Short mmCIF file of C-alpha atoms (C1' of nucleotides) in Angstrom, two decimals:
data_model
loop_
_atom_site.label_atom_id
_atom_site.label_comp_id
_atom_site.label_asym_id
_atom_site.label_seq_id
_atom_site.Cartn_x
_atom_site.Cartn_y
_atom_site.Cartn_z
CA MET A 135 45.47 117.75 23.77
CA LYS A 136 44.75 121.42 23.31
CA ASN A 137 48.20 122.86 23.02
CA LYS A 138 50.26 121.07 20.42
CA GLN A 139 53.11 123.51 20.68
CA ALA A 140 53.65 123.10 24.42
CA GLU A 141 53.21 119.37 24.04
CA GLU A 142 55.95 119.31 21.48
CA ILE A 143 58.34 121.27 23.70
CA PHE A 144 57.69 118.89 26.57
CA ARG A 145 58.12 115.85 24.36
CA LYS A 146 61.47 117.11 23.13
CA PHE A 147 62.59 117.93 26.64
CA LEU A 148 61.66 114.46 27.84
CA LYS A 149 63.46 112.76 24.97
CA SER A 150 66.57 114.86 25.49
CA GLY A 151 66.96 113.35 28.95
CA LYS A 152 66.36 109.77 29.91
CA ASN A 153 62.69 110.51 30.56
CA ARG A 154 59.83 108.56 29.11
CA ILE A 155 56.84 109.88 27.28
CA THR A 156 53.81 108.88 29.31
CA PRO A 157 50.14 109.83 29.10
CA GLU A 158 50.15 110.89 32.78
CA ARG A 159 52.76 113.54 32.14
CA PHE A 160 50.77 115.07 29.34
CA GLU A 161 47.65 115.04 31.46
CA VAL A 162 49.49 117.14 34.03
CA LEU A 163 50.84 119.47 31.36
CA GLU A 164 47.35 120.08 30.05
CA ALA A 165 45.86 120.73 33.47
CA ALA A 166 48.69 123.11 34.35
CA LEU A 167 48.33 125.14 31.17
CA GLU A 168 44.57 125.29 31.59
CA PHE A 169 44.83 126.75 35.06
CA GLU A 170 44.40 130.52 35.19
CA GLY A 171 46.79 132.05 37.68
CA HIS A 172 48.93 130.51 40.39
CA PHE A 173 48.41 127.08 41.85
CA GLY A 174 50.01 124.75 44.36
CA ALA A 175 50.88 121.20 43.30
CA ASP A 176 48.22 119.83 45.60
CA ASP A 177 45.59 122.21 44.21
CA LEU A 178 46.23 120.83 40.77
CA TYR A 179 46.11 117.25 42.02
CA ILE A 180 42.70 117.87 43.62
CA ILE A 181 41.38 119.57 40.50
CA MET A 182 42.53 116.66 38.35
CA LYS A 183 41.12 114.14 40.80
CA ASN A 184 37.76 115.93 40.77
CA ALA A 185 37.86 115.82 37.00
CA ASP A 186 38.12 112.03 37.31
CA SER A 187 41.77 111.80 36.41
CA SER A 188 43.55 108.83 37.89
CA VAL A 189 46.98 110.48 37.94
CA SER A 190 48.49 110.17 41.40
CA ARG A 191 49.66 112.91 43.72
CA ALA A 192 53.26 111.74 43.37
CA THR A 193 53.11 111.96 39.61
CA VAL A 194 51.62 115.45 39.72
CA TYR A 195 54.42 116.67 42.01
CA LYS A 196 57.13 115.07 39.93
CA THR A 197 55.74 116.21 36.60
CA LEU A 198 55.38 119.83 37.72
CA GLU A 199 59.07 119.73 38.57
CA LEU A 200 59.84 118.53 35.06
CA LEU A 201 57.63 121.20 33.52
CA ALA A 202 59.44 123.85 35.52
CA GLN A 203 62.78 122.47 34.33
CA CYS A 204 61.82 122.93 30.70
CA GLU A 205 60.28 126.31 31.52
CA LEU A 206 56.77 125.58 30.37
CA ILE A 207 55.69 126.63 33.85
CA SER A 208 57.47 128.66 36.48
CA LYS A 209 57.91 128.12 40.16
CA ARG A 210 56.97 130.89 42.57
CA HIS A 211 57.27 131.48 46.28
CA PHE A 212 55.12 134.12 47.89
CA GLY A 213 56.39 133.86 51.43
CA ASP A 214 54.00 131.29 52.83
CA ASN A 215 56.08 128.16 52.39
CA ILE A 216 53.99 126.78 49.58
CA THR A 217 55.48 126.19 46.15
CA ARG A 218 53.25 127.69 43.50
CA TYR A 219 53.35 127.36 39.76
CA GLU A 220 51.98 129.28 36.83
CA SER A 221 52.02 128.62 33.14
CA SER A 222 54.84 130.56 31.56
CA PHE A 223 54.08 129.35 28.09
CA LYS A 224 53.71 132.37 25.81
CA LYS A 225 53.75 134.72 28.79
CA GLN A 226 56.17 137.57 29.26
CA VAL A 227 58.47 137.92 32.27
CA HIS A 228 56.79 139.64 35.18
CA ASP A 229 56.91 140.08 38.93
CA HIS A 230 54.21 139.98 41.58
CA LEU A 231 52.43 142.17 44.06
CA ILE A 232 50.60 140.22 46.76
CA CYS A 233 47.91 141.61 49.05
CA VAL A 234 48.72 140.44 52.57
CA ASP A 235 45.06 140.77 53.56
CA CYS A 236 43.27 138.91 50.79
CA GLY A 237 46.05 137.03 49.03
CA LYS A 238 45.26 138.54 45.65
CA ILE A 239 48.20 138.37 43.26
CA ILE A 240 48.78 141.15 40.72
CA GLU A 241 51.34 140.74 37.97
CA PHE A 242 53.43 143.69 36.90
CA SER A 243 56.61 144.38 35.07
CA ASP A 244 58.96 147.29 35.44
CA PRO A 245 61.78 147.93 33.00
CA ARG A 246 64.08 149.10 35.79
CA ILE A 247 64.21 145.63 37.33
CA LYS A 248 65.35 143.74 34.28
CA GLN A 249 69.10 144.38 34.30
CA ILE A 250 69.69 144.49 38.05
CA PRO A 251 69.89 140.75 38.87
CA GLU A 252 72.46 139.91 36.22
CA GLU A 253 74.61 142.90 37.04
CA ILE A 254 74.65 142.12 40.71
CA SER A 255 75.39 138.42 40.14
CA GLU A 256 78.35 139.34 37.95
CA GLY A 257 79.58 141.92 40.40
CA LEU A 258 79.60 139.44 43.26
CA GLY A 259 81.23 136.60 41.34
CA PHE A 260 78.16 134.49 40.59
CA ASN A 261 76.66 133.13 37.42
CA PHE A 262 73.12 134.47 37.26
CA GLU A 263 70.41 131.86 37.42
CA SER A 264 67.09 133.51 38.31
CA TYR A 265 65.55 136.04 40.64
CA SER A 266 62.34 136.66 42.49
CA PHE A 267 60.88 140.04 43.26
CA ASN A 268 57.71 140.20 45.31
CA ILE A 269 55.99 143.23 46.70
CA PHE A 270 53.58 142.85 49.61
CA GLY A 271 50.88 145.44 50.17
CA ARG A 272 47.25 145.92 51.12
CA CYS A 273 44.37 146.67 48.76
CA LYS A 274 43.43 150.31 49.25
CA ASP A 275 39.88 149.68 48.15
CA PRO A 276 38.19 147.58 50.86
CA LYS A 277 35.48 146.56 48.41
CA LYS A 278 38.08 144.77 46.34
CA CYS A 279 39.71 143.06 49.32
CA LYS A 280 38.01 139.98 50.64
CA ASN A 281 40.40 139.37 53.52
CA TYR A 282 39.98 135.67 52.85
CA ARG A 283 43.52 134.93 53.90
CA LYS A 284 42.99 136.32 57.40
CA LYS A 285 42.40 133.01 59.10
CA MET B 179 71.03 140.17 78.88
CA LYS B 180 73.53 141.57 76.47
CA ASN B 181 71.46 143.98 74.49
CA LYS B 182 69.55 146.37 76.73
CA GLN B 183 68.34 148.43 73.82
CA ALA B 184 66.70 145.59 71.94
CA GLU B 185 65.33 144.27 75.20
CA GLU B 186 63.67 147.61 75.83
CA ILE B 187 62.11 147.72 72.37
CA PHE B 188 60.70 144.23 72.86
CA ARG B 189 59.42 145.07 76.33
CA LYS B 190 57.58 148.12 75.03
CA PHE B 191 56.15 146.17 72.13
CA LEU B 192 54.88 143.47 74.45
CA LYS B 193 53.29 145.97 76.82
CA SER B 194 51.63 147.83 73.96
CA GLY B 195 49.65 144.70 73.13
CA LYS B 196 48.09 142.26 75.56
CA ASN B 197 51.34 140.31 75.73
CA ARG B 198 53.10 139.35 78.92
CA ILE B 199 56.72 139.88 79.77
CA THR B 200 58.20 136.44 80.33
CA PRO B 201 61.76 135.22 80.80
CA GLU B 202 61.33 132.70 77.96
CA ARG B 203 60.63 135.46 75.46
CA PHE B 204 63.80 137.29 76.37
CA GLU B 205 65.80 134.10 76.15
CA VAL B 206 64.64 133.72 72.56
CA LEU B 207 65.40 137.37 71.81
CA GLU B 208 68.93 136.96 73.08
CA ALA B 209 69.57 133.77 71.14
CA ALA B 210 68.17 135.32 67.95
CA LEU B 211 70.34 138.43 68.22
CA GLU B 212 73.39 136.35 68.96
CA PHE B 213 72.98 134.27 65.85
CA GLU B 214 75.18 135.35 62.94
CA GLY B 215 73.32 135.08 59.68
CA HIS B 216 70.05 133.40 58.75
CA PHE B 217 68.39 130.70 60.80
CA GLY B 218 65.24 128.64 60.78
CA ALA B 219 63.05 128.56 63.87
CA ASP B 220 63.95 124.96 64.51
CA ASP B 221 67.66 125.67 64.16
CA LEU B 222 67.37 128.20 66.94
CA TYR B 223 65.37 125.81 69.08
CA ILE B 224 68.05 123.14 68.73
CA ILE B 225 70.82 125.59 69.51
CA MET B 226 69.03 126.77 72.62
CA LYS B 227 68.26 123.22 73.66
CA ASN B 228 71.94 122.29 73.27
CA ALA B 229 72.83 125.29 75.39
CA ASP B 230 70.64 123.77 78.10
CA SER B 231 67.74 126.13 77.71
CA SER B 232 64.38 124.69 78.70
CA VAL B 233 62.39 126.91 76.37
CA SER B 234 60.05 124.78 74.28
CA ARG B 235 59.81 124.54 70.55
CA ALA B 236 56.34 126.10 70.57
CA THR B 237 57.59 129.11 72.50
CA VAL B 238 60.52 129.60 70.14
CA TYR B 239 58.22 129.58 67.11
CA LYS B 240 55.72 131.95 68.70
CA THR B 241 58.33 134.34 70.03
CA LEU B 242 60.11 134.63 66.70
CA GLU B 243 56.80 135.70 65.21
CA LEU B 244 56.51 138.42 67.86
CA LEU B 245 60.07 139.56 67.25
CA ALA B 246 59.36 139.84 63.56
CA GLN B 247 56.25 141.88 64.30
CA CYS B 248 58.22 144.45 66.21
CA GLU B 249 60.95 144.34 63.58
CA LEU B 250 63.81 143.28 65.81
CA ILE B 251 64.28 140.39 63.41
CA SER B 252 63.13 139.94 59.84
CA LYS B 253 61.51 137.04 58.13
CA ARG B 254 63.03 135.71 54.93
CA HIS B 255 62.04 133.16 52.34
CA PHE B 256 64.66 131.81 49.99
CA GLY B 257 62.50 129.54 47.92
CA ASP B 258 62.86 126.30 49.85
CA ASN B 259 59.69 126.51 51.92
CA ILE B 260 61.52 127.18 55.16
CA THR B 261 60.94 130.40 57.07
CA ARG B 262 64.25 131.97 58.00
CA TYR B 263 65.01 134.86 60.28
CA GLU B 264 67.88 137.23 60.78
CA SER B 265 68.50 139.95 63.30
CA SER B 266 67.55 143.30 61.82
CA PHE B 267 68.52 145.22 64.90
CA LYS B 268 70.97 147.96 63.90
CA LYS B 269 71.30 146.50 60.41
CA GLN B 270 70.62 148.35 57.22
CA VAL B 271 68.09 147.24 54.63
CA HIS B 272 69.52 144.76 52.17
CA ASP B 273 68.62 142.04 49.72
CA HIS B 274 70.02 138.58 49.11
CA LEU B 275 71.88 136.57 46.53
CA ILE B 276 71.66 132.82 47.11
CA CYS B 277 73.92 130.21 45.53
CA VAL B 278 71.68 127.41 44.29
CA ASP B 279 74.58 124.96 44.53
CA CYS B 280 75.92 125.57 48.02
CA GLY B 281 73.20 127.62 49.67
CA LYS B 282 75.53 130.45 50.55
CA ILE B 283 73.71 133.72 51.17
CA ILE B 284 75.30 137.02 50.20
CA GLU B 285 73.77 140.29 51.31
CA PHE B 286 73.82 143.26 48.98
CA SER B 287 72.07 146.53 48.53
CA ASP B 288 71.49 148.47 45.38
CA PRO B 289 70.17 152.01 45.40
CA ARG B 290 68.07 151.37 42.30
CA ILE B 291 65.81 148.96 44.14
CA LYS B 292 64.81 151.22 46.98
CA GLN B 293 62.06 153.29 45.41
CA ILE B 294 60.54 150.69 43.10
CA PRO B 295 58.30 148.76 45.53
CA GLU B 296 56.53 151.81 46.92
CA GLU B 297 56.01 153.34 43.52
CA ILE B 298 54.53 150.18 42.11
CA SER B 299 52.26 149.61 45.11
CA GLU B 300 50.91 153.15 44.77
CA GLY B 301 50.49 152.80 41.04
CA LEU B 302 48.43 149.64 41.41
CA GLY B 303 46.23 150.88 44.24
CA PHE B 304 47.92 149.18 47.18
CA ASN B 305 49.40 150.42 50.41
CA PHE B 306 53.01 149.29 50.45
CA GLU B 307 53.90 146.86 53.18
CA SER B 308 57.19 145.14 52.34
CA TYR B 309 59.04 143.49 49.51
CA SER B 310 61.47 140.68 48.92
CA PHE B 311 64.11 140.59 46.25
CA ASN B 312 66.21 137.46 45.90
CA ILE B 313 68.73 136.64 43.25
CA PHE B 314 69.70 133.02 42.63
CA GLY B 315 73.04 132.22 41.06
CA ARG B 316 76.00 129.85 41.18
CA CYS B 317 79.40 130.57 42.69
CA LYS B 318 81.84 131.07 39.85
CA ASP B 319 84.77 129.95 41.95
CA PRO B 320 84.36 126.22 42.58
CA LYS B 321 86.78 126.43 45.51
CA LYS B 322 84.31 128.68 47.32
CA CYS B 323 81.32 126.49 46.56
CA LYS B 324 80.85 123.45 48.71
CA ASN B 325 77.75 122.14 46.95
CA TYR B 326 76.46 121.09 50.33
CA ARG B 327 72.90 121.76 49.34
CA LYS B 328 73.03 119.19 46.55
CA LYS B 329 71.43 116.39 48.47
"C1'" DA C 41 41.54 136.16 90.30
"C1'" DT C 42 42.09 136.43 85.85
"C1'" DT C 43 43.97 135.67 81.50
"C1'" DG C 44 47.76 134.79 78.97
"C1'" DC C 45 51.94 131.72 78.54
"C1'" DT C 46 54.29 127.50 79.02
"C1'" DG C 47 55.85 122.69 77.73
"C1'" DC C 48 54.47 118.65 75.83
"C1'" DA C 49 52.72 115.69 72.52
"C1'" DA C 50 49.90 115.16 68.83
"C1'" DA C 51 48.19 116.90 64.63
"C1'" DA C 52 48.49 119.41 60.49
"C1'" DC C 53 50.46 120.66 56.29
"C1'" DG C 54 52.85 120.38 51.94
"C1'" DT C 55 56.01 117.40 50.02
"C1'" DT C 56 59.02 113.27 49.22
"C1'" DT C 57 60.06 108.45 49.31
"C1'" DG C 58 59.97 103.21 49.19
"C1'" DC C 59 58.10 99.73 47.00
"C1'" DA C 60 55.70 96.34 44.06
"C1'" DC C 61 53.71 96.44 39.84
"C1'" DC C 62 53.43 98.27 35.20
"C1'" DT C 63 54.85 100.22 30.65
"C1'" DA C 64 57.65 102.80 27.22
"C1'" DT C 65 61.59 101.91 25.03
"C1'" DA D 106 64.52 92.71 28.44
"C1'" DT D 107 65.27 96.59 30.92
"C1'" DA D 108 65.27 101.01 32.81
"C1'" DG D 109 62.21 104.11 34.21
"C1'" DG D 110 57.29 105.52 35.70
"C1'" DT D 111 53.19 104.65 38.21
"C1'" DG D 112 49.93 104.61 42.34
"C1'" DC D 113 49.63 103.95 46.98
"C1'" DA D 114 50.65 104.64 51.60
"C1'" DA D 115 53.90 105.73 54.76
"C1'" DA D 116 57.49 108.92 56.10
"C1'" DC D 117 59.37 113.34 56.14
"C1'" DG D 118 60.50 118.15 57.92
"C1'" DT D 119 58.52 122.25 59.35
"C1'" DT D 120 55.04 124.47 61.72
"C1'" DT D 121 50.70 124.79 64.42
"C1'" DT D 122 47.51 123.38 67.87
"C1'" DG D 123 45.00 121.46 72.06
"C1'" DC D 124 45.39 121.14 76.58
"C1'" DA D 125 46.45 121.02 81.56
"C1'" DG D 126 49.20 123.33 84.63
"C1'" DC D 127 51.71 127.65 85.62
"C1'" DA D 128 52.88 132.52 86.14
"C1'" DA D 129 52.44 137.58 85.06
"C1'" DT D 130 49.30 140.96 85.79
#
DNA sequence: ATTGCTGCAAAACGTTTGCACCTAT
DNA sequence: ATAGGTGCAAACGTTTTGCAGCAAT
């Protein structure tokens, strides 16, 4: 295990519920933290399978949900009906700009955004939970845009 | 047909491409504009079917895509991997607050949000296309929250 | 006459579930 | 001993596709 600190957080989270500590869950944690960028649950399953892991698809899906619950990873939706995850361990809060041509995802953060969601939730009689802010655009530089998403 | 103006916009859009003017497409337009709030493509298909329309599921899905292209309706994603639509004809730009307990969707608009997406796109070397800003919260007033989404 | 559109059913896709067996507690 | 987790395959819900016949141009 490469990341003792994340492992410890997950272990504590599991114990605090009625969840068991299993080797499969830590295999998924490690693979998720190792992944650079955003991944779908199935992507991760395939990667693990190709790396000769015997963890099942069902376990990968369920474990990612647990990891999102304890905020070691975060869940993202970029408008294509696929749930994506990214490690949020030791990463700062940020939002995303997605190129609609090539699918590239750029992370950014803007101080103006920070206070808006909580204020609006309060103002409308809701307890704030989370928010998602995605910008969709097109790479200006065609050399940097592979158009790979244009099926 | 109840909305001559929208009909005309759609007709022009269809002619401007290589798309044909068909009665089915206008049936979908009418049903979509009539719907109050946000709907999934399949919801609309079922509603039309129950109203004795003979328009097929495939045609509903394809036509909604066309209507979104010409901006008579807009596409929304609220984080549950279902594509939702809402009429955007004669409606002002707005964002959404979603109750994670009951699924209620509140529309709001905040002047601070308006300029951010374009500025950030420019700053990162992208041509701005669109954005989505969703806030997730929980109804403070339990009487107003039906928890119907808690399967 | 041509080419695009239709309805239908089947397939595709990401995801969830049921179940028998297994394992952490 | 028991509650909970596992892998597998099947089921699920939404969306897309292939195709033969049909209709707008």
